[in-house]
Coordinates of C-alpha atoms (C1' of nucleotides) in Angstrom, one line a residue:
Chain H
M21 CA 1.7 50.8 -50.1
S22 CA -1.7 49.4 -50.1
L23 CA -3.2 46.4 -51.0
N24 CA -3.9 45.3 -53.9
I25 CA -5.7 42.4 -56.1
F26 CA -5.8 40.6 -59.5
N27 CA -9.1 40.3 -60.2
A28 CA -9.8 38.6 -63.2
L29 CA -12.9 40.3 -64.2
T30 CA -10.2 43.3 -65.6
G31 CA -7.3 41.3 -65.7
R32 CA -5.0 43.6 -63.7
K33 CA -4.0 44.4 -60.4
E34 CA -6.4 46.4 -58.6
P35 CA -6.1 48.9 -55.2
F36 CA -8.6 47.0 -53.3
E37 CA -11.4 49.1 -52.2
P38 CA -14.1 47.6 -50.0
V39 CA -18.0 48.7 -50.7
E40 CA -18.2 49.6 -48.0
S41 CA -14.8 51.0 -46.1
G42 CA -14.1 49.2 -43.0
K43 CA -15.6 45.6 -44.0
V44 CA -14.7 43.2 -46.9
G45 CA -17.1 40.5 -47.9
M46 CA -16.0 37.8 -49.5
Y47 CA -17.3 34.6 -50.6
V48 CA -15.9 31.6 -51.9
C49 CA -16.9 28.4 -53.3
G50 CA -16.2 25.7 -51.2
V51 CA -16.1 21.4 -52.1
T52 CA -19.6 19.4 -53.4
V53 CA -19.8 16.7 -50.5
Y54 CA -19.8 13.3 -52.5
D55 CA -16.4 12.6 -51.4
M56 CA -13.1 13.6 -50.2
C57 CA -11.0 16.2 -50.2
H58 CA -7.5 16.7 -52.4
I59 CA -4.6 18.4 -52.0
G60 CA -6.4 20.4 -55.0
H61 CA -9.3 21.0 -51.8
A62 CA -6.0 22.2 -49.4
R63 CA -5.0 25.0 -51.9
S64 CA -7.4 26.5 -52.3
L65 CA -8.8 25.8 -48.6
V66 CA -5.6 27.0 -47.5
V67 CA -5.0 30.4 -50.1
F68 CA -8.2 31.9 -48.9
D69 CA -7.8 30.7 -45.6
V70 CA -4.5 33.3 -45.6
I71 CA -6.5 36.1 -47.2
Y72 CA -8.3 35.6 -45.1
R73 CA -6.4 36.0 -42.2
Y74 CA -4.6 38.7 -43.9
L75 CA -8.1 41.1 -44.6
L76 CA -8.0 41.3 -40.3
D77 CA -4.8 41.9 -40.2
L78 CA -5.1 44.6 -42.1
G79 CA -7.6 45.5 -40.1
Y80 CA -11.2 45.3 -42.6
Q81 CA -14.0 43.2 -40.4
V82 CA -14.5 40.7 -43.1
T83 CA -17.9 38.3 -43.8
Y84 CA -15.9 35.0 -45.3
V85 CA -18.5 32.5 -46.7
R86 CA -17.8 30.2 -47.9
N87 CA -20.7 27.0 -48.7
F88 CA -21.4 22.9 -48.9
T89 CA -22.7 22.2 -52.2
D90 CA -25.0 19.5 -51.1
V91 CA -26.8 19.0 -53.5
D92 CA -26.3 18.1 -57.0
D93 CA -26.0 15.6 -59.3
K94 CA -22.8 14.1 -58.5
I95 CA -24.5 13.3 -54.6
I96 CA -26.8 12.4 -56.4
N97 CA -25.0 9.6 -57.9
R98 CA -22.7 8.7 -55.0
A99 CA -25.5 7.8 -52.8
N100 CA -27.0 5.6 -55.5
Q101 CA -23.9 3.5 -55.9
L102 CA -23.3 3.1 -52.1
G103 CA -26.8 2.3 -51.3
E104 CA -27.0 5.6 -48.9
D105 CA -29.2 8.1 -48.1
W106 CA -28.1 11.6 -50.2
K107 CA -28.5 14.0 -46.9
E108 CA -26.7 11.3 -45.0
L109 CA -23.8 10.7 -47.8
A110 CA -24.1 13.6 -47.9
E111 CA -23.8 15.0 -43.4
R112 CA -21.1 12.2 -44.0
F113 CA -19.1 14.2 -46.2
I114 CA -19.3 17.5 -44.1
R115 CA -18.1 14.9 -41.0
E116 CA -14.4 14.5 -43.1
F117 CA -13.9 17.7 -44.7
Y118 CA -14.4 19.8 -41.1
V119 CA -11.4 16.7 -40.0
D120 CA -9.8 18.1 -43.1
V121 CA -10.4 21.3 -42.1
D122 CA -9.2 21.4 -39.0
A123 CA -5.7 19.4 -39.5
L124 CA -4.7 22.2 -41.7
G125 CA -5.6 24.5 -39.8
L126 CA -7.6 26.8 -41.0
L127 CA -9.4 29.5 -39.5
R128 CA -12.9 28.7 -39.6
P129 CA -15.2 31.0 -42.5
T130 CA -18.2 34.0 -41.0
V131 CA -21.0 31.5 -42.6
E132 CA -21.1 28.1 -44.1
P133 CA -24.1 28.2 -45.6
R134 CA -25.1 24.5 -47.4
A135 CA -27.4 25.2 -50.4
T136 CA -30.8 23.3 -49.1
D137 CA -30.1 26.1 -46.3
H138 CA -31.8 28.4 -49.6
I139 CA -33.9 26.7 -51.5
P140 CA -37.2 29.6 -50.9
Q141 CA -34.2 31.8 -51.7
I142 CA -33.0 29.8 -55.1
Q143 CA -36.7 30.3 -56.3
S144 CA -37.0 34.4 -54.9
L145 CA -34.9 34.2 -57.3
V146 CA -35.4 32.1 -60.1
E147 CA -39.0 33.6 -60.1
R148 CA -36.8 36.9 -60.5
L149 CA -35.2 35.4 -63.5
I150 CA -38.7 34.6 -64.8
E151 CA -40.6 38.0 -64.4
R152 CA -37.3 39.8 -65.2
E153 CA -37.4 37.5 -69.3
H154 CA -33.4 35.7 -68.2
A155 CA -35.5 32.4 -67.4
Y156 CA -38.1 30.2 -69.3
E157 CA -39.3 27.1 -68.2
A158 CA -39.4 23.9 -69.9
D159 CA -40.5 21.1 -68.8
G160 CA -40.3 21.8 -65.1
D161 CA -36.8 22.8 -65.4
V162 CA -36.0 25.9 -65.4
M163 CA -33.2 28.1 -68.1
F164 CA -31.0 30.6 -68.1
S165 CA -30.8 32.2 -71.2
V166 CA -27.8 33.5 -72.3
E167 CA -28.6 35.4 -74.9
S168 CA -30.6 37.2 -72.7
F169 CA -27.7 38.5 -70.8
D170 CA -25.5 41.2 -72.7
G171 CA -22.6 40.6 -71.0
Y172 CA -22.0 37.4 -70.5
G173 CA -18.7 35.8 -71.1
R174 CA -16.8 39.1 -70.3
L175 CA -14.9 37.1 -67.2
S176 CA -13.6 34.3 -68.5
G177 CA -13.4 36.4 -71.8
K178 CA -15.2 34.3 -73.8
K179 CA -18.4 35.1 -76.2
V180 CA -21.1 32.8 -77.6
D181 CA -21.3 32.4 -80.6
E182 CA -17.7 31.0 -80.4
L183 CA -19.1 29.4 -76.8
I184 CA -22.0 27.6 -78.8
S185 CA -19.6 26.8 -82.1
G186 CA -17.4 24.7 -79.6
A187 CA -19.8 23.8 -77.3
R188 CA -19.0 20.4 -76.6
V189 CA -22.7 20.0 -74.9
E190 CA -24.3 17.7 -75.7
V191 CA -27.2 18.7 -77.6
D192 CA -30.7 19.1 -74.5
Q193 CA -33.8 19.7 -76.8
K194 CA -35.0 22.2 -73.9
K195 CA -32.5 24.4 -74.3
R196 CA -33.0 27.9 -76.7
N197 CA -29.3 28.2 -76.6
P198 CA -26.8 24.9 -76.1
L199 CA -25.7 27.6 -73.8
D200 CA -29.0 27.8 -72.1
F201 CA -27.6 26.6 -68.4
A202 CA -30.6 24.8 -65.7
L203 CA -31.5 27.3 -62.1
W204 CA -34.0 24.6 -61.2
K205 CA -34.0 20.7 -62.3
A206 CA -37.2 18.5 -62.4
A207 CA -36.8 15.6 -60.6
K208 CA -36.5 12.5 -61.4
P209 CA -38.1 9.9 -60.0
G210 CA -36.4 8.5 -56.6
E211 CA -34.7 12.2 -56.9
P212 CA -34.3 14.8 -53.4
S213 CA -36.9 17.4 -54.2
W214 CA -38.8 20.5 -53.3
P215 CA -42.3 21.7 -54.4
S216 CA -41.5 24.1 -56.4
P217 CA -43.9 27.0 -59.2
W218 CA -42.2 24.9 -61.2
G219 CA -43.4 21.3 -59.7
P220 CA -40.4 19.0 -57.7
G221 CA -37.3 19.1 -58.4
R222 CA -33.7 21.1 -56.8
P223 CA -32.0 23.7 -57.9
G224 CA -29.2 24.1 -60.4
W225 CA -25.6 23.6 -59.2
H226 CA -24.7 27.8 -60.3
I227 CA -27.8 29.8 -58.7
E228 CA -27.0 28.5 -55.3
C229 CA -24.0 30.5 -55.0
S230 CA -25.1 33.3 -55.5
A231 CA -28.4 33.1 -53.7
M232 CA -26.2 32.7 -50.9
S233 CA -24.0 35.1 -52.0
M234 CA -26.2 37.7 -51.7
D235 CA -28.3 36.3 -49.1
Y236 CA -25.7 37.2 -46.9
L237 CA -23.5 39.8 -48.3
G238 CA -25.7 41.8 -50.4
Q239 CA -25.8 42.2 -54.0
E240 CA -23.1 43.9 -54.4
F241 CA -20.1 42.9 -52.3
D242 CA -16.3 42.4 -52.3
I243 CA -14.9 39.6 -53.2
H244 CA -15.0 35.8 -54.6
G245 CA -13.4 33.6 -55.0
G246 CA -12.8 29.8 -56.5
G247 CA -10.7 27.3 -58.6
A248 CA -9.5 28.2 -61.3
D249 CA -11.9 25.5 -63.3
L250 CA -15.1 27.4 -62.2
A251 CA -14.4 30.6 -64.4
F252 CA -16.2 29.2 -66.5
P253 CA -19.4 28.0 -66.9
H254 CA -19.7 28.7 -63.1
H255 CA -18.3 31.7 -61.8
E256 CA -19.3 33.0 -65.8
N257 CA -23.0 32.0 -64.8
E258 CA -23.3 33.1 -61.3
I259 CA -22.6 36.8 -63.0
A260 CA -25.5 35.9 -65.5
Q261 CA -28.1 35.3 -62.5
S262 CA -27.0 38.1 -59.9
Q263 CA -27.1 40.4 -61.7
G264 CA -29.7 39.6 -64.2
A265 CA -31.5 39.0 -60.6
T266 CA -30.0 42.8 -59.3
G267 CA -29.6 44.8 -62.4
K268 CA -26.6 45.4 -59.5
P269 CA -23.0 44.2 -61.0
F270 CA -22.3 41.3 -57.8
A271 CA -18.8 40.8 -57.3
R272 CA -16.5 43.3 -57.8
R273 CA -13.8 41.5 -57.7
W274 CA -12.7 38.0 -58.9
I275 CA -10.1 35.5 -57.0
H276 CA -8.6 32.2 -58.6
N277 CA -6.5 30.0 -57.1
G278 CA -4.5 27.5 -59.0
F279 CA -4.0 23.9 -59.8
V280 CA -2.0 21.4 -58.3
N281 CA -0.3 19.1 -60.3
I282 CA 1.4 15.3 -59.0
R283 CA 4.0 15.0 -60.9
S284 CA 3.3 17.3 -63.2
E285 CA 0.4 15.8 -64.4
K286 CA -3.5 16.9 -64.1
M287 CA -4.6 15.5 -61.0
S288 CA -8.0 13.2 -61.7
K289 CA -10.0 10.2 -61.0
S290 CA -9.6 8.2 -64.3
L291 CA -4.2 9.1 -64.1
G292 CA -5.6 7.6 -60.8
N293 CA -3.9 10.4 -58.6
V294 CA -5.8 12.0 -56.9
L295 CA -4.5 12.7 -53.7
N296 CA -6.3 13.0 -50.7
I297 CA -5.9 16.0 -47.8
R298 CA -5.8 13.3 -45.2
T299 CA -3.4 10.9 -47.5
V300 CA 0.0 14.3 -47.5
L301 CA -1.1 14.2 -43.8
Q302 CA -0.2 11.5 -42.9
D303 CA 3.9 11.7 -43.3
F304 CA 4.0 15.3 -42.9
H305 CA 3.0 18.3 -40.7
H306 CA -0.1 20.3 -41.7
E307 CA 2.0 23.7 -41.5
A308 CA 4.5 21.3 -44.2
L309 CA 1.6 21.5 -46.9
R310 CA 0.6 25.0 -45.4
L311 CA 3.9 25.8 -45.7
F312 CA 3.9 23.9 -49.1
L313 CA 1.4 25.8 -50.7
L314 CA 2.0 29.5 -50.0
S315 CA 5.4 28.8 -51.7
K316 CA 4.3 29.7 -55.3
H317 CA 2.6 33.0 -56.5
Y318 CA -1.3 31.1 -55.7
R319 CA -2.5 32.0 -58.8
S320 CA 0.6 29.3 -60.7
P321 CA -0.1 26.1 -61.2
L322 CA 1.3 24.3 -58.4
D323 CA 3.9 20.5 -59.1
Y324 CA 3.2 19.1 -55.8
N325 CA 6.1 15.6 -56.2
D326 CA 8.5 14.1 -52.9
E327 CA 11.4 16.7 -53.6
S328 CA 9.0 20.2 -53.6
I329 CA 6.7 18.5 -50.1
R330 CA 10.4 17.2 -48.4
E331 CA 11.5 20.4 -49.8
A332 CA 8.4 22.5 -47.6
A333 CA 9.4 20.2 -44.6
V334 CA 12.5 21.1 -44.3
G335 CA 12.6 24.4 -45.1
L336 CA 9.4 24.4 -41.9
E337 CA 11.9 22.8 -40.2
R338 CA 15.0 25.2 -40.7
L339 CA 12.9 28.3 -39.5
Y340 CA 11.1 25.9 -36.5
S341 CA 14.6 25.6 -35.2
A342 CA 16.3 29.1 -35.9
M343 CA 13.1 30.4 -33.9
A344 CA 14.0 27.3 -30.9
G345 CA 17.9 29.6 -31.6
L346 CA 16.2 33.3 -31.2
D347 CA 14.9 32.0 -27.6
K348 CA 18.0 30.5 -26.8
L349 CA 19.7 34.5 -27.2
V350 CA 16.7 36.3 -25.6
G351 CA 18.1 34.9 -22.3
L352 CA 21.2 35.8 -22.8
Q353 CA 21.0 39.1 -22.1
G354 CA 22.9 41.1 -24.9
R355 CA 23.6 44.1 -24.9
A356 CA 24.2 45.0 -28.0
R357 CA 21.8 48.4 -29.7
E358 CA 20.7 47.0 -33.1
L359 CA 18.6 44.5 -34.4
P360 CA 21.2 43.6 -38.3
E361 CA 18.5 44.3 -40.9
P362 CA 17.1 41.4 -41.3
L363 CA 15.6 41.3 -38.5
T364 CA 14.3 44.8 -38.6
N365 CA 10.6 45.9 -40.6
I366 CA 9.5 42.6 -40.7
R367 CA 6.1 43.7 -40.6
E368 CA 6.2 46.2 -42.8
R369 CA 8.6 44.3 -45.8
F370 CA 5.9 41.0 -45.5
R371 CA 3.3 43.3 -45.4
E372 CA 4.7 44.7 -48.6
A373 CA 4.9 41.5 -49.7
M374 CA 1.8 40.1 -48.6
D375 CA -0.5 43.5 -51.0
D376 CA 0.9 42.9 -53.8
D377 CA -1.6 40.2 -54.2
F378 CA -0.7 37.6 -51.3
N379 CA 3.0 37.4 -52.9
T380 CA 3.5 34.7 -50.6
P381 CA 6.8 33.5 -51.6
R382 CA 7.8 37.0 -51.6
A383 CA 6.2 37.1 -47.7
L384 CA 8.5 33.8 -46.9
A385 CA 11.3 35.1 -47.8
V386 CA 10.8 38.0 -44.9
L387 CA 10.5 35.0 -43.1
F388 CA 13.9 32.9 -44.2
D389 CA 16.4 36.3 -44.1
A390 CA 15.3 36.8 -40.3
A391 CA 15.8 33.1 -39.9
R392 CA 19.1 33.3 -41.0
A393 CA 19.8 36.1 -39.2
I394 CA 18.4 34.7 -36.4
N395 CA 21.4 31.3 -37.1
T396 CA 24.3 34.1 -37.8
I397 CA 24.0 36.0 -34.6
A398 CA 23.8 32.5 -32.8
T399 CA 27.3 30.9 -34.8
A400 CA 28.8 34.7 -33.5
R401 CA 28.0 34.8 -30.2
R402 CA 30.2 32.8 -28.9
P403 CA 33.8 34.5 -27.9
P404 CA 31.9 38.0 -27.7
R405 CA 29.0 38.2 -25.7
D406 CA 28.4 41.4 -26.1
K407 CA 27.4 41.5 -29.9
A408 CA 23.8 39.9 -29.0
P409 CA 21.3 42.3 -29.7
L410 CA 19.8 43.4 -26.6
P411 CA 16.6 40.8 -25.4
E412 CA 14.0 43.7 -26.0
L413 CA 15.2 44.2 -29.4
L414 CA 15.0 40.1 -29.6
G415 CA 12.3 39.8 -28.6
A416 CA 10.3 42.3 -30.7
A417 CA 12.0 40.7 -34.0
R418 CA 10.7 37.5 -31.8
K419 CA 7.0 38.8 -31.7
D420 CA 6.8 40.7 -35.3
I421 CA 8.1 37.3 -37.3
T422 CA 5.0 35.1 -35.2
D423 CA 2.5 37.9 -35.5
M424 CA 3.1 37.2 -39.4
S425 CA 4.4 34.0 -39.9
R426 CA 1.3 32.8 -37.3
N427 CA -1.3 35.6 -37.9
I428 CA -1.9 35.4 -41.5
L429 CA 0.3 31.7 -42.9
G430 CA -0.6 29.5 -40.3
I431 CA 3.1 28.9 -39.9
L432 CA 4.7 28.6 -37.0
T433 CA 1.9 27.9 -34.6
E434 CA 3.8 26.4 -31.5
D435 CA 6.4 26.9 -29.4
P436 CA 9.6 25.6 -31.8
R437 CA 11.1 23.3 -28.8
V438 CA 7.9 22.1 -28.8
F439 CA 7.4 21.5 -32.6
L440 CA 10.9 20.4 -32.6
D441 CA 10.8 17.6 -29.8
D442 CA 7.5 16.3 -30.7
M443 CA 8.6 15.6 -34.6
R444 CA 11.5 14.2 -33.3
M445 CA 9.3 12.0 -31.0
K446 CA 7.6 11.3 -34.4
R447 CA 10.2 10.1 -36.2
A448 CA 12.2 7.6 -33.9
L449 CA 8.4 5.8 -33.0
A450 CA 8.6 5.0 -36.5
R451 CA 12.1 4.0 -36.4
G452 CA 11.0 2.7 -34.0
L453 CA 13.7 4.2 -32.1
D454 CA 13.6 4.5 -28.5
A455 CA 14.7 6.6 -26.7
A456 CA 16.3 6.4 -23.5
E457 CA 18.6 3.9 -25.3
I458 CA 19.9 7.0 -27.3
E459 CA 20.5 8.3 -25.1
A460 CA 22.8 5.3 -22.5
R461 CA 24.1 5.4 -26.2
I462 CA 25.2 9.2 -26.1
V463 CA 26.4 8.3 -22.1
A464 CA 28.2 5.7 -23.1
R465 CA 29.7 7.4 -26.1
A466 CA 30.7 10.6 -24.0
E467 CA 32.9 9.0 -21.5
A468 CA 34.5 7.5 -24.1
R469 CA 34.9 10.9 -26.0
S470 CA 36.4 12.1 -22.2
K471 CA 38.7 9.0 -22.6
K472 CA 39.9 10.6 -25.6
D473 CA 38.7 7.2 -26.7
F474 CA 37.3 7.9 -30.2
A475 CA 37.3 5.1 -32.3
A476 CA 34.6 3.7 -29.8
A477 CA 32.9 7.1 -29.4
D478 CA 32.6 7.0 -33.1
R479 CA 31.7 3.4 -32.6
I480 CA 28.5 4.7 -31.5
R481 CA 28.0 7.2 -33.0
E482 CA 28.3 5.5 -36.5
E483 CA 25.7 2.4 -35.0
L484 CA 23.0 5.8 -34.0
A485 CA 23.4 6.9 -37.5
E486 CA 22.8 3.5 -39.0
K487 CA 19.5 3.8 -37.5
G488 CA 18.4 7.0 -38.2
V489 CA 19.8 9.1 -35.5
V490 CA 22.2 12.1 -36.0
L491 CA 24.6 13.4 -32.8
E492 CA 25.4 17.4 -32.6
D493 CA 27.8 18.2 -29.9
N494 CA 28.2 21.6 -28.8
P495 CA 29.8 23.3 -26.1
E496 CA 26.7 22.8 -23.6
G497 CA 26.7 19.1 -24.6
T498 CA 24.9 16.3 -27.4
T499 CA 21.4 16.4 -28.3
W500 CA 19.8 14.8 -31.1
T501 CA 17.8 14.5 -34.1
V502 CA 16.5 11.8 -36.1
K503 CA 17.0 11.9 -39.6
D504 CA 13.1 12.0 -41.1
L505 CA 12.4 9.7 -42.4
Q506 CA 9.8 10.3 -46.0
V507 CA 13.1 13.2 -46.4
D508 CA 16.0 10.3 -45.7
Chain L
rG11 C1' -10.5 25.6 -83.5
rG12 C1' -11.4 29.3 -79.8
rC13 C1' -9.2 31.4 -75.0
rG14 C1' -6.4 32.2 -71.8
rG15 C1' -1.5 31.6 -69.5
rC16 C1' 3.2 30.1 -68.4
rU17 C1' 8.7 29.1 -70.3
rU18 C1' 14.2 33.0 -64.3
rA19 C1' 20.2 29.0 -62.3
rG20 C1' 20.8 20.9 -61.3
rC21 C1' 15.6 22.2 -58.8
rC22 C1' 11.7 25.1 -56.6
rA23 C1' 10.6 29.6 -56.8
rA24 C1' 11.1 35.9 -56.6
rG25 C1' 10.8 40.1 -59.8
rU26 C1' 6.5 44.3 -65.0
rG27 C1' 11.8 50.0 -67.1
rG28 C1' 17.8 50.1 -64.8
rU29 C1' 20.5 46.1 -64.0
rA30 C1' 18.7 39.1 -60.7
rA31 C1' 15.0 38.2 -53.5
rG32 C1' 14.2 33.5 -51.2
rG33 C1' 14.3 28.0 -50.8
rC34 C1' 16.5 23.1 -51.9
rG35 C1' 20.8 20.8 -53.4
rA36 C1' 26.5 21.1 -55.1
rC37 C1' 31.3 22.7 -53.9
rG38 C1' 35.1 25.2 -50.7
rG39 C1' 35.7 27.3 -46.5
rU40 C1' 35.8 28.0 -40.4
rC41 C1' 33.4 25.7 -35.8
rU42 C1' 34.6 20.4 -34.5
rG43 C1' 39.4 15.7 -32.2
rC44 C1' 36.5 13.5 -36.4
rA45 C1' 31.2 14.7 -37.3
rA46 C1' 26.4 17.1 -36.9
rA47 C1' 24.6 21.6 -36.7
rA48 C1' 24.6 26.8 -37.5
rC49 C1' 27.2 30.7 -40.3
rC50 C1' 31.1 32.6 -44.6
rG51 C1' 31.9 31.9 -49.6
rU52 C1' 31.1 29.5 -55.1
rU53 C1' 27.4 28.0 -57.3
rA54 C1' 22.1 32.3 -63.5
rU55 C1' 27.4 38.5 -66.8
rA56 C1' 22.4 36.0 -67.5
rC57 C1' 16.5 35.3 -67.9
rG58 C1' 13.3 29.5 -74.8
rG59 C1' 14.4 31.7 -79.1
rC60 C1' 15.4 35.7 -83.2
rG61 C1' 14.1 40.8 -84.3
rG62 C1' 11.8 45.8 -82.4
rU63 C1' 10.9 50.4 -78.8
rU64 C1' 14.3 53.0 -75.2
rC65 C1' 20.1 56.3 -72.6
rG66 C1' 18.9 51.2 -70.6
rA67 C1' 14.7 44.8 -70.6
rA68 C1' 13.8 39.1 -67.9
rU69 C1' 10.3 43.0 -68.0
rC70 C1' 7.2 46.1 -73.3
rC71 C1' 6.5 44.9 -78.3
rG72 C1' 6.9 41.6 -82.8
rC73 C1' 7.6 36.5 -84.5
rC74 C1' 8.9 31.8 -83.8
rA75 C1' 8.8 27.0 -80.6
rG76 C1' 8.0 23.9 -76.1
rC77 C1' 4.9 23.7 -72.4
rC78 C1' -0.1 24.2 -70.2
rG79 C1' -5.5 25.4 -68.1
rC80 C1' -10.3 27.4 -70.1
rC81 C1' -14.6 26.2 -74.2
rU82 C1' -18.0 19.5 -70.4
rC83 C1' -18.4 18.0 -63.9
rC84 C1' -14.0 19.8 -61.3
rA85 C1' -10.5 23.2 -56.5

RNA sequence: GGCGGCUUAGCCAAGUGGUAAGGCGACGGUCUGCAAAACCGUUAUACGGCGGUUCGAAUCCGCCAGCCGCCUCCA
């Protein structure tokens, strides 16, 4: 099987064939830098990060472009509100963006262009559109004429006349048609501006993406992505501008990720339920967040609530703990010549899932199946020790699992032992517990147990349990874990 | 009003014609001094409802109901 991608332009899954064999050009609409990134941004960022990683895994030479919108109404308004220079504000939120993005473990795109660095490209695109009579000048603004472009509405499945009748946009006298949109906006006093043939002004929102994508990827490229809300009007307008200017098809396929809801409600400033990435990461490991975001297919809406993120955190720990178990098994020098089925063909099954429009829930199931198989061996090993598979077989399975999860999903990137220890220490710290003290109590309990004084031993265990410490007796001794405050 | 999408077990979630992945939880068992963890088993004769197509449908078609998104800035 090979990669199939759902194309919003056709509404179908289609076999993926790049414009240029072996190479992929992908443009994803980034953020407008006027505020902190929230969990909705996180979904888009992680989804396209995984798509990027998977394309790389398939061996494509990928040029991944993700822009910053660093001049726009929202930035200017926010800057005015705060009495901050708009440029400084944008720079500040770009820095904050990188804090979040790095915390999420995202790969850096090939290029991260900024709108303000592409004013000449934007202007020449606007000029071209005027020449081709797709755009007109009005009082220092330049508007795109929607009626001049035949295919308008194809991506979003809308018809121009239907849009007009249902239009809620305020009537702008400068527009010939209410659906026309600004390519270039004349500067009001005090606003950032660049000189242009139409007077000082700044780019409209949509044009920057056309200019930058074509600048780095050419007039026709493979994938254009973004959040579901961008399909209309943003992406629709991009298509109109780009095709209008070049006469070429522009992006061949469009990928839109679904929204994140918060406790079944749309996340919005007015509801006051906007959840920032760093807020979530205070309580949960970034891989737990990634796992959560990837636990549902990227096109469907995803509901964030205490239970759903908790489940992801528990699931991540299950995977890590199985991996720790696997490492122990490798050291066992087993002799069985066969692996259980879930530990075979991991790459094939994982890729088969990903090939089906990046079906990450299915890919995760491959990992969970493997985890169970590992635990089964680990549990069954005790008396018949030669039931454990040969170390080289286990080692190969280990590599398959980590290659897939680490390189493609960006989870299980840490050494399992280190991960589990860190997790335990973080939780102990959160509960104000001291490891040495706990271990002293464990020693005391061991003494009581050796004297068969189980009442005393159980008293110690209960006393620790009240503090959130869970003991596990096993043949090698007693280990302890701490219950997560979030999970508890 | 227009366009699009969704409805699978207690919960989350895969599954687009051949008889329901995976996770969380619950219950029973194994292990254990007892636990914990892990494992094993059980937990949807059934996929919103009603019809239709088909040898056969959660999967295709129609109607109905409920939910949601977009049509305005938004990931």
